[in-house]
XYZ file of C-alpha atoms in Angstrom:
776
model
C 116.157 61.797 206.219
C 115.697 65.309 204.838
C 113.648 64.349 201.757
C 112.335 61.438 199.747
C 115.461 61.665 197.587
C 117.526 60.477 200.559
C 115.958 57.060 199.993
C 117.797 56.685 196.670
C 121.189 55.505 198.045
C 119.386 53.379 200.663
C 117.256 51.753 197.975
C 120.374 51.189 195.841
C 122.016 49.256 198.697
C 118.923 47.201 199.478
C 118.224 46.434 195.796
C 121.892 45.997 194.888
C 121.375 42.521 193.456
C 118.257 43.522 191.499
C 119.955 46.634 190.123
C 122.998 44.728 188.948
C 121.517 43.944 185.541
C 120.361 47.536 185.033
C 123.875 48.767 185.785
C 125.209 46.208 183.337
C 122.796 47.484 180.670
C 124.078 51.054 181.099
C 127.697 49.881 181.065
C 127.141 47.981 177.816
C 125.498 50.975 176.122
C 128.286 53.351 177.157
C 130.942 50.805 176.287
C 129.475 50.222 172.828
C 129.324 53.898 171.885
C 132.732 54.642 173.371
C 134.344 51.744 171.536
C 132.664 52.482 168.179
C 133.438 56.188 168.132
C 136.921 55.774 169.598
C 137.797 53.306 166.842
C 136.178 55.635 164.297
C 138.335 58.547 165.462
C 141.488 56.407 165.426
C 140.677 55.197 161.913
C 139.952 58.779 160.824
C 143.316 59.911 162.176
C 145.084 57.106 160.363
C 143.072 57.763 157.198
C 144.012 61.459 157.388
C 147.701 60.534 157.385
C 147.107 58.117 154.508
C 145.184 60.686 152.478
C 147.834 63.328 153.089
C 150.476 60.872 151.909
C 148.458 59.983 148.795
C 146.888 63.304 147.875
C 149.108 65.851 149.557
C 149.042 67.967 152.682
C 147.489 71.037 151.078
C 144.021 72.495 151.372
C 143.344 74.645 148.290
C 144.782 74.907 144.782
C 144.318 77.933 142.542
C 144.873 78.123 138.788
C 145.853 81.255 136.843
C 147.049 83.014 139.993
C 149.673 85.762 139.718
C 152.737 85.437 141.997
C 152.090 88.886 143.519
C 148.540 87.871 144.414
C 149.819 84.658 145.961
C 152.236 86.617 148.151
C 149.419 88.912 149.245
C 147.224 85.916 150.088
C 149.979 84.378 152.207
C 150.152 87.617 154.236
C 146.388 88.078 154.545
C 145.454 84.618 155.806
C 146.744 82.058 158.263
C 148.877 80.369 155.599
C 151.399 77.687 156.561
C 152.971 76.986 153.153
C 152.651 77.953 149.479
C 153.988 75.768 146.672
C 153.884 75.841 142.877
C 153.705 73.089 140.296
C 153.291 72.824 136.536
C 152.926 69.710 134.411
C 152.853 68.629 130.801
C 151.995 65.482 128.836
C 149.971 63.799 131.584
C 147.973 62.001 128.892
C 151.327 60.772 127.431
C 150.135 61.471 123.886
C 152.966 63.876 123.039
C 156.372 62.565 121.807
C 158.345 63.176 125.006
C 160.470 60.269 126.183
C 162.990 59.338 128.805
C 164.829 56.303 127.543
C 162.207 54.212 125.767
C 159.348 55.249 128.038
C 156.870 58.087 127.753
C 157.791 61.058 129.948
C 155.441 63.243 131.987
C 157.204 66.508 132.813
C 156.757 68.458 136.022
C 158.161 71.838 137.041
C 157.867 72.214 140.807
C 159.481 73.891 143.765
C 160.738 72.075 146.835
C 157.909 73.341 149.055
C 155.299 71.725 146.835
C 157.113 68.444 146.221
C 158.630 67.782 149.646
C 156.285 69.541 152.075
C 152.862 69.696 150.472
C 152.965 66.376 148.608
C 155.428 64.345 150.711
C 156.586 63.110 147.325
C 160.284 62.429 147.974
C 160.959 58.788 148.830
C 164.700 58.560 148.221
C 167.500 61.029 147.582
C 167.103 64.808 147.436
C 165.084 67.381 145.526
C 166.977 69.022 142.587
C 169.067 72.007 143.605
C 170.223 72.805 140.076
C 168.522 72.983 136.703
C 170.341 69.898 135.410
C 169.004 67.619 138.152
C 165.747 65.658 138.301
C 163.687 63.367 140.511
C 162.094 60.374 138.765
C 159.082 58.290 139.741
C 160.085 55.047 141.553
C 158.894 52.945 138.607
C 161.870 54.290 136.617
C 164.124 51.831 138.438
C 162.461 48.990 136.536
C 161.240 50.866 133.460
C 164.605 52.362 132.407
C 166.937 50.671 134.932
C 168.413 53.765 136.612
C 169.791 54.500 140.072
C 170.725 57.619 142.024
C 173.523 59.563 140.313
C 172.852 58.120 136.835
C 172.585 60.377 133.808
C 169.334 60.332 131.850
C 168.188 62.061 128.688
C 164.774 63.601 128.140
C 163.895 63.525 124.434
C 161.692 66.397 123.225
C 160.676 67.498 119.705
C 163.000 70.527 120.059
C 165.993 68.486 121.222
C 167.419 66.352 123.992
C 168.184 67.532 127.533
C 170.513 65.663 129.915
C 169.885 65.433 133.659
C 171.384 63.776 136.733
C 169.056 61.689 138.896
C 169.100 63.031 142.480
C 166.072 61.260 143.867
C 162.985 59.081 143.429
C 159.431 59.966 144.320
C 156.103 61.125 142.932
C 153.327 63.527 143.815
C 150.720 61.065 142.499
C 151.841 57.814 144.088
C 148.723 55.875 143.121
C 149.237 56.536 139.421
C 152.962 55.934 139.099
C 153.276 53.105 141.582
C 153.517 49.777 139.790
C 153.303 50.963 136.165
C 156.251 51.427 133.818
C 154.552 52.805 130.716
C 155.160 56.425 131.734
C 157.891 57.903 133.926
C 157.411 61.131 135.869
C 160.274 63.631 135.581
C 160.362 66.318 138.286
C 162.673 69.278 137.685
C 163.060 72.826 138.853
C 160.572 75.371 137.578
C 163.362 77.118 135.653
C 164.402 73.925 133.840
C 160.775 73.135 133.063
C 160.220 76.668 131.744
C 163.243 76.356 129.454
C 161.971 73.094 127.915
C 158.487 74.530 127.446
C 159.930 77.653 125.807
C 162.112 75.612 123.418
C 159.036 73.622 122.331
C 156.738 76.642 122.066
C 154.428 75.588 124.875
C 152.888 78.106 127.263
C 153.021 77.567 131.011
C 150.127 77.620 133.436
C 151.469 76.911 136.931
C 149.119 76.023 139.786
C 149.437 77.449 143.292
C 148.924 75.041 146.194
C 148.209 76.498 149.645
C 148.237 74.874 153.043
C 146.607 76.815 155.872
C 147.109 76.385 159.586
C 143.837 74.432 159.726
C 141.119 73.118 157.432
C 138.647 75.460 159.124
C 140.801 78.435 158.165
C 141.022 77.093 154.604
C 137.243 76.838 154.379
C 136.867 80.445 155.511
C 139.624 81.650 153.192
C 138.045 80.019 150.152
C 134.978 82.246 150.429
C 137.091 85.383 150.864
C 139.339 84.482 147.935
C 136.323 84.460 145.652
C 135.113 87.815 146.941
C 138.276 89.835 147.679
C 140.651 88.701 144.949
C 138.163 87.917 142.225
C 139.298 84.325 141.858
C 136.934 82.498 139.510
C 135.085 79.543 141.072
C 136.321 77.189 138.329
C 139.950 78.104 139.138
C 139.815 77.155 142.787
C 139.409 73.651 144.168
C 139.925 71.900 147.468
C 141.767 68.786 148.542
C 138.599 66.828 149.223
C 140.352 64.018 151.094
C 142.030 66.311 153.631
C 139.206 68.840 153.927
C 136.550 66.137 154.108
C 138.172 64.192 156.946
C 138.437 67.477 158.845
C 134.699 68.052 158.367
C 135.191 71.137 156.194
C 134.286 69.796 152.762
C 131.076 70.477 150.890
C 131.471 67.220 148.965
C 128.270 65.146 149.215
C 130.165 61.857 149.597
C 132.055 63.250 152.589
C 128.947 64.717 154.216
C 127.343 61.305 153.728
C 130.114 59.817 155.884
C 129.163 62.060 158.787
C 125.470 61.350 158.218
C 126.275 57.649 158.544
C 128.115 58.349 161.813
C 125.088 60.216 163.189
C 122.825 57.375 162.042
C 125.049 54.867 163.860
C 124.909 57.052 166.986
C 121.093 57.009 166.853
C 121.002 53.224 166.320
C 123.157 52.627 169.373
C 121.081 55.065 171.404
C 117.886 53.238 170.430
C 119.388 49.869 171.372
C 120.588 51.214 174.711
C 117.306 52.983 175.450
C 115.305 49.826 174.734
C 117.491 47.753 177.011
C 117.632 50.252 179.887
C 113.957 51.130 179.581
C 112.992 47.480 179.836
C 115.126 47.049 182.919
C 113.742 50.189 184.573
C 110.185 49.255 183.630
C 110.539 45.856 185.273
C 112.216 47.423 188.320
C 109.382 49.907 188.756
C 106.791 47.153 188.284
C 108.389 45.189 191.133
C 108.201 48.188 193.484
C 104.568 49.146 192.925
C 103.862 48.896 196.662
C 106.938 51.000 197.487
C 105.821 53.895 195.300
C 102.258 53.533 196.576
C 103.506 53.845 200.153
C 105.406 57.023 199.204
C 102.152 58.403 197.812
C 100.394 57.448 201.042
C 102.861 59.394 203.195
C 102.502 62.546 201.090
C 104.752 62.285 198.025
C 103.315 64.025 194.974
C 103.354 62.622 191.449
C 106.051 65.143 190.487
C 108.213 63.957 193.385
C 107.794 60.310 192.339
C 108.845 61.173 188.767
C 111.815 63.130 190.123
C 112.708 60.187 192.382
C 112.765 57.633 189.528
C 114.819 59.916 187.267
C 117.411 60.697 189.936
C 117.583 57.022 190.893
C 118.403 56.238 187.254
C 121.017 58.998 187.117
C 122.497 57.701 190.389
C 123.371 54.477 188.576
C 125.361 56.535 186.055
C 127.947 57.482 188.704
C 129.558 54.059 188.514
C 128.256 52.594 185.258
C 129.346 55.409 182.917
C 133.020 55.466 184.086
C 133.092 51.681 183.888
C 131.683 51.775 180.342
C 134.179 54.472 179.296
C 137.139 52.475 180.622
C 135.921 49.239 179.043
C 135.153 50.962 175.711
C 138.569 52.621 175.588
C 140.262 49.312 176.334
C 138.313 47.521 173.600
C 139.046 50.307 171.094
C 142.755 49.931 171.814
C 142.426 46.191 171.206
C 140.616 46.746 167.894
C 143.226 49.296 166.805
C 145.982 46.852 167.722
C 144.297 44.185 165.584
C 143.943 46.595 162.656
C 147.587 47.619 162.926
C 149.267 44.278 163.530
C 146.652 41.824 162.235
C 145.400 43.676 159.137
C 148.290 46.052 158.393
C 148.285 47.775 155.027
C 146.715 51.198 155.370
C 146.311 50.594 159.104
C 149.999 49.886 159.721
C 150.601 53.376 161.135
C 147.486 53.484 163.303
C 147.966 54.556 166.902
C 147.166 51.775 169.365
C 147.404 53.311 172.861
C 145.343 56.460 172.581
C 142.358 58.064 174.285
C 139.633 59.409 172.029
C 137.910 62.575 173.283
C 135.105 61.986 170.783
C 134.530 58.458 172.081
C 134.522 59.584 175.721
C 132.122 62.456 175.092
C 129.764 60.355 172.949
C 129.820 57.516 175.478
C 128.993 59.870 178.338
C 126.213 61.574 176.394
C 124.645 58.278 175.350
C 124.783 57.032 178.944
C 123.022 60.098 180.325
C 120.582 60.601 177.434
C 119.515 56.955 177.202
C 119.016 56.737 180.969
C 116.859 59.872 180.969
C 114.874 58.673 177.950
C 114.501 55.200 179.406
C 113.390 56.550 182.789
C 110.671 58.749 181.279
C 107.965 56.113 180.846
C 108.692 54.149 184.083
C 108.716 57.421 186.048
C 105.282 58.379 184.754
C 104.045 54.864 185.402
C 105.262 54.974 188.996
C 103.598 58.374 189.495
C 100.229 56.996 188.353
C 100.160 54.231 190.983
C 96.951 54.651 193.085
C 97.982 54.519 196.780
C 95.085 52.258 197.868
C 95.720 49.631 195.181
C 99.488 49.867 195.562
C 99.526 49.012 199.245
C 97.276 46.002 198.566
C 99.375 44.471 195.801
C 100.711 44.866 192.282
C 98.671 47.005 189.971
C 99.821 44.861 187.098
C 98.202 41.808 188.668
C 95.036 43.697 189.399
C 94.688 44.530 185.738
C 95.544 41.125 184.472
C 93.079 39.406 186.779
C 90.227 40.746 184.683
C 91.083 38.352 181.840
C 90.616 34.614 181.741
C 92.863 32.092 180.086
C 91.196 29.982 177.430
C 92.231 26.339 177.857
C 90.911 24.926 174.601
C 94.317 23.580 173.573
C 97.864 23.131 174.839
C 99.390 22.358 178.204
C 98.414 24.627 181.080
C 102.016 25.563 182.005
C 102.781 26.633 178.423
C 99.558 28.641 178.196
C 100.373 30.338 181.493
C 103.799 31.323 180.162
C 102.249 32.777 177.007
C 99.659 34.562 179.156
C 102.362 36.110 181.337
C 104.198 37.380 178.239
C 101.026 38.721 176.622
C 99.695 40.241 179.826
C 102.379 42.939 180.173
C 101.916 45.186 177.135
C 104.894 47.474 177.719
C 107.339 44.708 178.554
C 106.139 42.692 175.554
C 106.612 45.715 173.298
C 110.137 46.384 174.568
C 111.180 42.745 174.297
C 109.732 42.446 170.789
C 111.411 45.704 169.739
C 114.769 44.549 171.092
C 114.678 41.276 169.154
C 113.327 42.969 166.024
C 115.959 45.698 166.155
C 118.784 43.138 166.272
C 117.266 41.125 163.407
C 116.880 44.230 161.229
C 120.505 45.186 161.856
C 121.664 41.671 160.947
C 119.824 41.737 157.626
C 120.843 45.285 156.704
C 124.505 44.784 157.618
C 124.666 41.734 155.362
C 123.655 43.998 152.454
C 126.368 46.456 153.479
C 129.014 43.731 153.357
C 127.833 42.635 149.910
C 128.000 46.229 148.674
C 131.496 46.714 150.143
C 132.704 43.537 148.439
C 131.333 44.754 145.109
C 133.261 48.016 145.467
C 136.559 46.132 145.665
C 137.535 44.440 142.376
C 140.458 42.768 144.118
C 137.979 40.425 145.806
C 137.226 38.881 142.410
C 139.172 35.750 141.416
C 139.947 37.249 137.992
C 141.579 40.385 139.408
C 145.221 40.275 138.190
C 148.374 41.228 140.066
C 150.121 42.426 136.899
C 148.387 43.971 133.890
C 149.787 44.452 130.392
C 147.465 46.793 128.522
C 147.775 48.148 125.016
C 147.684 51.936 125.036
C 144.059 53.067 124.485
C 143.113 49.336 124.514
C 144.969 48.777 121.254
C 145.149 45.129 120.083
C 148.944 44.839 120.237
C 149.540 41.817 122.498
C 150.030 38.506 120.684
C 148.200 35.447 121.978
C 151.324 33.353 122.508
C 152.516 35.844 125.140
C 150.214 34.274 127.745
C 151.963 30.926 127.362
C 155.431 32.503 127.494
C 154.523 34.504 130.593
C 153.083 31.442 132.353
C 156.492 29.738 131.967
C 158.142 32.464 134.073
C 158.916 31.453 137.643
C 156.496 33.133 140.059
C 153.552 33.275 137.630
C 150.472 31.268 138.626
C 148.454 31.868 135.451
C 147.871 34.438 132.706
C 144.830 35.213 130.598
C 144.021 37.454 127.654
C 141.152 39.678 126.603
C 140.445 41.695 123.447
C 138.256 44.755 123.155
C 136.765 46.847 120.361
C 134.419 49.677 121.177
C 131.463 51.188 119.355
C 130.855 48.397 116.821
C 127.783 48.920 114.575
C 125.171 46.181 114.998
C 121.615 45.400 114.036
C 119.460 43.932 116.752
C 116.132 42.412 117.642
C 115.808 45.500 119.845
C 115.281 48.698 117.871
C 117.033 50.933 120.423
C 120.440 49.206 120.041
C 122.666 50.016 117.060
C 126.168 49.985 118.618
C 127.881 47.763 121.162
C 131.284 47.228 122.763
C 132.699 43.771 122.055
C 135.037 41.989 124.452
C 136.629 38.549 124.338
C 137.577 36.121 127.100
C 140.062 33.319 126.591
C 139.348 29.924 128.160
C 141.157 30.747 131.427
C 139.175 33.940 131.901
C 135.897 32.203 131.065
C 136.601 29.635 133.780
C 137.327 32.418 136.280
C 134.091 34.178 135.288
C 131.921 31.227 136.370
C 131.609 32.702 139.862
C 130.178 35.919 138.396
C 127.366 34.284 136.413
C 123.968 35.799 137.241
C 121.747 33.984 134.722
C 122.249 31.339 132.056
C 125.061 28.863 131.412
C 128.559 30.117 130.643
C 129.629 26.730 129.262
C 127.864 27.527 125.982
C 130.173 30.540 125.448
C 133.366 28.460 125.075
C 134.838 27.868 121.625
C 133.612 29.241 118.317
C 129.909 29.563 119.039
C 127.046 31.866 118.271
C 126.308 32.444 121.934
C 127.567 35.427 123.922
C 126.972 37.025 127.302
C 126.584 40.519 128.729
C 126.969 42.374 132.021
C 123.818 42.743 134.082
C 123.547 46.258 135.542
C 121.313 49.322 135.567
C 122.992 50.907 132.509
C 122.771 47.882 130.218
C 119.407 47.164 128.508
C 120.655 43.945 126.909
C 118.890 40.823 128.202
C 119.046 37.066 127.741
C 117.363 36.125 124.477
C 118.358 39.265 122.566
C 119.748 38.575 119.081
C 122.518 40.738 117.588
C 124.027 40.847 114.107
C 127.697 41.850 114.146
C 129.082 42.285 110.651
C 126.071 40.354 109.397
C 126.850 37.397 111.694
C 124.236 36.391 114.235
C 124.915 35.939 117.950
C 122.485 35.410 120.814
C 122.817 36.477 124.441
C 122.401 33.388 126.615
C 124.232 34.366 129.799
C 124.725 37.379 132.078
C 127.562 38.117 134.509
C 127.909 40.662 137.303
C 131.171 42.232 136.113
C 133.686 42.279 133.253
C 137.276 43.218 132.443
C 136.119 46.258 130.411
C 132.701 47.011 131.967
C 131.531 49.938 129.835
C 128.308 50.736 127.971
C 126.450 48.079 125.990
C 128.982 45.312 126.484
C 128.870 41.936 124.756
C 131.366 39.252 125.826
C 132.328 36.263 123.722
C 135.067 33.639 123.521
C 138.346 34.496 121.841
C 137.503 32.164 118.919
C 134.152 33.879 118.371
C 135.833 37.283 118.589
C 138.277 36.321 115.826
C 135.422 35.126 113.613
C 133.370 38.269 114.153
C 136.177 40.830 113.827
C 139.121 39.114 112.144
C 141.391 40.320 114.994
C 143.637 37.864 116.856
C 145.689 39.980 119.288
C 144.773 40.826 122.860
C 144.200 44.312 124.253
C 145.032 43.149 127.773
C 146.871 40.326 129.483
C 146.203 39.731 133.165
C 148.775 37.909 135.277
C 148.279 36.348 138.699
C 151.494 35.750 140.672
C 152.209 33.170 143.341
C 154.322 33.260 146.486
C 157.558 32.655 144.501
C 157.272 35.962 142.614
C 160.071 38.498 143.157
C 161.713 41.437 141.383
C 163.296 39.065 138.866
C 159.783 37.910 137.905
C 158.716 41.494 137.262
C 161.789 42.233 135.171
C 161.189 39.165 132.979
C 157.553 40.194 132.463
C 158.649 43.746 131.730
C 160.703 42.481 128.781
C 157.450 41.864 126.914
C 156.440 45.498 127.342
C 156.911 47.710 124.307
C 156.442 51.455 123.967
C 152.757 50.947 123.211
C 152.033 48.697 126.216
C 151.219 49.866 129.751
C 152.703 47.744 132.551
C 150.812 47.963 135.873
C 151.704 46.263 139.133
C 148.494 46.102 141.197
C 149.691 43.759 143.930
C 149.937 46.384 146.636
C 146.565 47.875 145.709
C 144.914 44.440 145.733
C 146.453 43.579 149.094
C 145.366 46.931 150.523
C 141.799 46.460 149.269
C 141.615 42.936 150.674
C 142.826 44.120 154.066
C 140.420 47.038 154.031
C 137.517 44.691 153.311
C 138.662 42.338 156.059
C 138.874 45.241 158.508
C 135.387 46.363 157.503
C 134.053 42.855 158.078
C 135.722 42.631 161.482
C 134.288 45.969 162.607
C 130.821 45.150 161.235
C 130.701 41.732 162.901
C 132.053 43.111 166.179
C 129.303 45.719 166.130
C 126.665 43.068 165.403
C 128.111 40.845 168.130
C 127.793 43.664 170.654
C 124.222 44.422 169.573
C 123.492 40.695 169.925
C 125.053 40.716 173.374
C 122.824 43.655 174.336
C 119.754 41.708 173.199
C 120.918 38.600 175.063
C 121.551 40.448 178.336
C 118.296 42.348 177.996
C 116.346 39.134 177.440
C 118.029 37.473 180.405
C 117.331 40.519 182.554
C 113.691 40.834 181.533
C 112.855 37.152 182.035
C 114.724 37.107 185.344
C 112.868 40.171 186.647
C 109.551 38.832 185.370
C 110.103 35.572 187.243
C 111.220 37.406 190.378
C 108.074 39.561 190.285
C 105.931 36.399 190.305
C 107.798 34.540 193.033
C 104.750 34.254 195.318
C 102.581 33.151 192.394
C 105.058 30.427 191.398
C 105.312 29.340 195.031
C 101.560 28.912 195.181
C 101.646 26.832 192.002
C 104.390 24.665 193.451
C 102.303 24.231 196.616
C 99.343 22.839 194.643
C 101.467 20.348 192.737
C 103.330 22.020 189.838
C 106.601 20.203 189.172
C 109.979 21.790 188.463
C 109.761 20.683 184.853
C 106.368 22.348 184.433
C 107.727 25.507 186.037
C 110.624 25.501 183.568
C 108.227 24.997 180.660
C 106.102 27.935 181.820
C 109.119 30.270 181.966
C 110.343 28.916 178.620
C 106.979 29.593 177.007
C 107.105 33.193 178.236
C 110.612 33.728 176.827
C 109.743 31.965 173.579
C 106.681 34.171 173.136
C 108.889 37.257 173.275
C 111.339 35.652 170.847
C 108.715 34.569 168.299
C 107.018 37.971 168.313
C 110.409 39.643 167.839
C 111.258 37.208 165.051
C 107.994 37.921 163.228
C 108.304 41.696 163.531
C 112.054 41.722 162.805
C 111.769 39.556 159.691
C 108.600 41.347 158.625
C 110.448 44.675 158.597
C 114.035 43.507 157.997
C 113.473 41.327 154.913
C 111.661 44.019 152.861
C 114.131 46.651 154.054
C 117.173 44.525 153.167
C 115.600 43.754 149.792
C 115.070 47.465 149.165
C 118.676 48.274 150.126
C 120.016 45.390 148.022
C 118.085 46.478 144.918
C 118.951 50.136 145.413
C 122.679 49.655 145.964
C 123.860 46.162 144.969
C 121.555 45.296 142.070
C 121.583 48.827 140.719
C 125.361 49.142 140.595
C 126.600 45.547 140.315
C 123.667 43.713 138.758
C 123.443 41.061 141.500
C 119.754 40.180 141.995
C 118.267 39.895 145.475
C 117.674 36.439 146.872
C 116.105 35.507 150.167
C 119.090 35.198 152.580
C 118.281 31.724 153.861
C 121.674 31.293 155.517
C 121.350 34.588 157.389
C 117.775 33.772 158.402
C 118.976 30.444 159.757
C 121.593 32.236 161.865
C 118.954 34.690 163.099
C 116.533 31.924 164.140
C 119.356 30.090 165.929
C 120.365 33.318 167.691
C 116.797 33.962 168.864
C 116.409 30.397 170.157
C 119.757 30.549 171.981
C 118.773 33.875 173.596
C 115.518 32.320 174.788
C 117.199 29.202 176.136
C 119.954 31.114 177.950
C 117.495 33.588 179.476
C 115.397 30.738 180.913
C 118.184 28.708 182.498
C 119.130 30.865 185.496
C 115.600 31.967 186.623
C 114.223 28.423 186.261
C 117.128 26.958 188.205
C 116.688 29.577 190.936
C 112.971 28.920 191.287
C 113.408 25.140 191.329
C 116.034 25.478 194.014
C 113.840 27.544 196.351
C 111.707 25.816 198.959
C 107.934 26.124 198.484
C 107.540 27.879 201.848
C 110.323 30.303 200.875
C 108.683 31.214 197.560
C 105.282 31.738 199.204
C 106.732 34.084 201.836
C 108.921 35.980 199.338
C 108.026 39.680 199.171
C-alpha cells in the first residue's frame, strides 16, 4: 500500500453491501437529470421544426430595404437565402374578392413561399403571372381544385388566374376558416394589380442565415453599417428563441426555468447523497480515528472521503446516463405515438448531448457537494474517542430521556431521530422538498389548464362569427345546425361593446354586454366562481361578470343599462368575449335591454360522426359577413399538449418521490445498522420483536412528521402566493386549500415511513441476539 488512498478500492469491496444504496442514490440523480434534459432537448428539436413550419424558416425580416442593399447584405454575411413578400388587405376591409369570399393578396417569390415559409402543401408555385396559389380553405370556401380558373375582383377590374397549388405562409390563420382566402401570385402580377388600383407597394425582405448565432450578430451590424432603422427590422422570435439567440423576455424565461429545474434536481440529489455519505461516515468513526492514530492528517482524511465519493461515480454515472437515455427514449416514444399532434414528428431513438453532459455534471457536482460536510466531519474525529467507540454515541449519552408519557420503545425511536442533528435535518429537508414540489407543481398544472381554452367544455369545434362581432346570425340557425348529422350541440351569444351605463360605482360609466343562450349558460356552470348562475336564466334582472384582475365589477354592484336596472349576482372565471368591463346576461335579458335579437357568434361542438359533408352543410349558413372557423385541429393539439405537460410533470414528481423514498429507506436502514449492538443489548434484556419494530417506526415517523410540518409550512404559503400571482391574477380563480393534494401528500409520507421500516425491522428481528451483540 503506497498511500492511504489505496484503501479506497479495498474499502469499496469490504463495504460493497453498505455502499449499494449510496451508489443507487447517485444513479437516480444522474438518471433524473439525464432523462429530464434529454427529453427537453428532444422536445425543443421537435418544437423547432413545428415553429419553422408555422412561422417560417427565416431569422430576420427588414422593411423598406432597397434590392441593391439586400444583395450587398447577402454577400457580406453568412446568408443562406433571401426572399421577398408583399401583402394587401390583411384586415379584409377593402372590397377585394375571390368568388364570394374576401381576398387577401400576396406578391411573393418562390424562395420566400417554398423555402423560407414551407408554405406549399399541394401543387406548384406560380411560374407565370396568370397563375396563383390559394390557401387550403379555398377548397371549401369557393369549391375549387387544382387547374380551375378563378377570378379576383378588384375595384379597378377583374383578373383571371389558374390555380396551380394550395398552401399558406400563415397556416394558423387560414387553416379552418373560410371567411377570407389567401391569393399568392408572382411579384409582377401583384405589382400590376396594385398599380391598377393606385396602391403603393412596400415589400419586405426575409433573410435566413446559416445559423441563428450568425443572424444575431448580423442584426447589430445591419443597424450600424447599413443604417437600417430599429423599427424596420424584426426577428423570427420562435426560431431565434429556441436557438437561444432571442432577446425576447418570454424566451429567456424559458431558459431561466430550465436552469431553475437543474438547480432543483441538484438540490434533491445533493440531499439524498449527502445523507447517505453522512450515515456512512458516522458508521466508520472508528476507522477514521484509526487512520488519525497511524498518522493521517485532517487534510488527508478529507481527501480520502472526497476521492471515495468520486470513486463511486465510475460505475454509477455511466449507469445513470444509460438509464436516463433509455427512459428519455421511452418518454419520446409515448409523446410521439401516444400523444401525437405536435409531437408526431419527434425523434424517438436519439442521444442527447445536453442530457449526457448535464447528467455527468450533476453526478460529479452533487457528489462533491454532498461529500463536503461528511469529509469535514470525518476529519474532526478525535483519535482517542474514535478508537473507543462512536463519537455520536458519546455526545448523545449526555442527555437523558424523559419518560413522563408514552411507551419506552416509541420514546427511544423519537430520541434516536432527534439525537442526530445533521441526519434529522437532511431527512426533514428531503421530505419538505418533495412536499413543496408537489404543491407548486399543482399550481403549474392549474395555470397550464387556464392557458388552454380548449380544455373548457364550452370551447367549440366550429365557430360562426359576424365580422367585427356584428349581430348578423339569426337565432333559429342554432336549431337548424343542430339537425345536421355530426353536430352534437350549438349555442349562440350576442355582444355589444362600450354601452353607456350608470352604476352604484362612480368609476364605471361604460360596459361590454354579452348574452348567453340556455345551452351556453348550462355549460358555464363549471366556470362559476361565486354566486348562483341559475338566477341568470330567462328574462331576469340578474347578471354576472368575469372575475379577473382587470375587472372591478363585483357581486352586489347595480347597473342601469338604458335606464333598466340589473344586479350582478354571479361571477365566472372566463367568457366567450372576455374583454374589459364585461357583463353577461341571458339572451332574453339581452333582448329586453338592447332590443337586439340576433347572435354575434354561434359555437358548434361536433361528435364522432362529423365529416367533410358536415362542414359543407354548416358552411351553407355562412354569408359574406360571417367568419367560418374550424378549430378542431387546434383544440386537439392543445388537449394533447396539456396531456403531455401533465405526463412530464407527474413523471418528474414521481421520480422526486422515488428519490425521497429511497433516501428514507437508506437513512433508516443505515441508522438501524449503526445501532446493531445497542438493539442486540435491548433484545438481550427482554425487548420483543414487536417493540423493536415500534422503535424503528417511531424514528422513521419522527422524520416524516417533521418533514410534513416544514414542507406544508413552506409549501402551502408558497403555492398560495404562486396561485394568486398567476392563476387568480390572470384567470380569476381564487385560491383554496388543496385538501385533495394534502391528503395525497400525507399518504405518501406515511407510505415512505412504512416502507423504510419494513426491511431493517425484519433484518433485526431475524438476527440472533448473540449475533447482534457481537456485530461490529
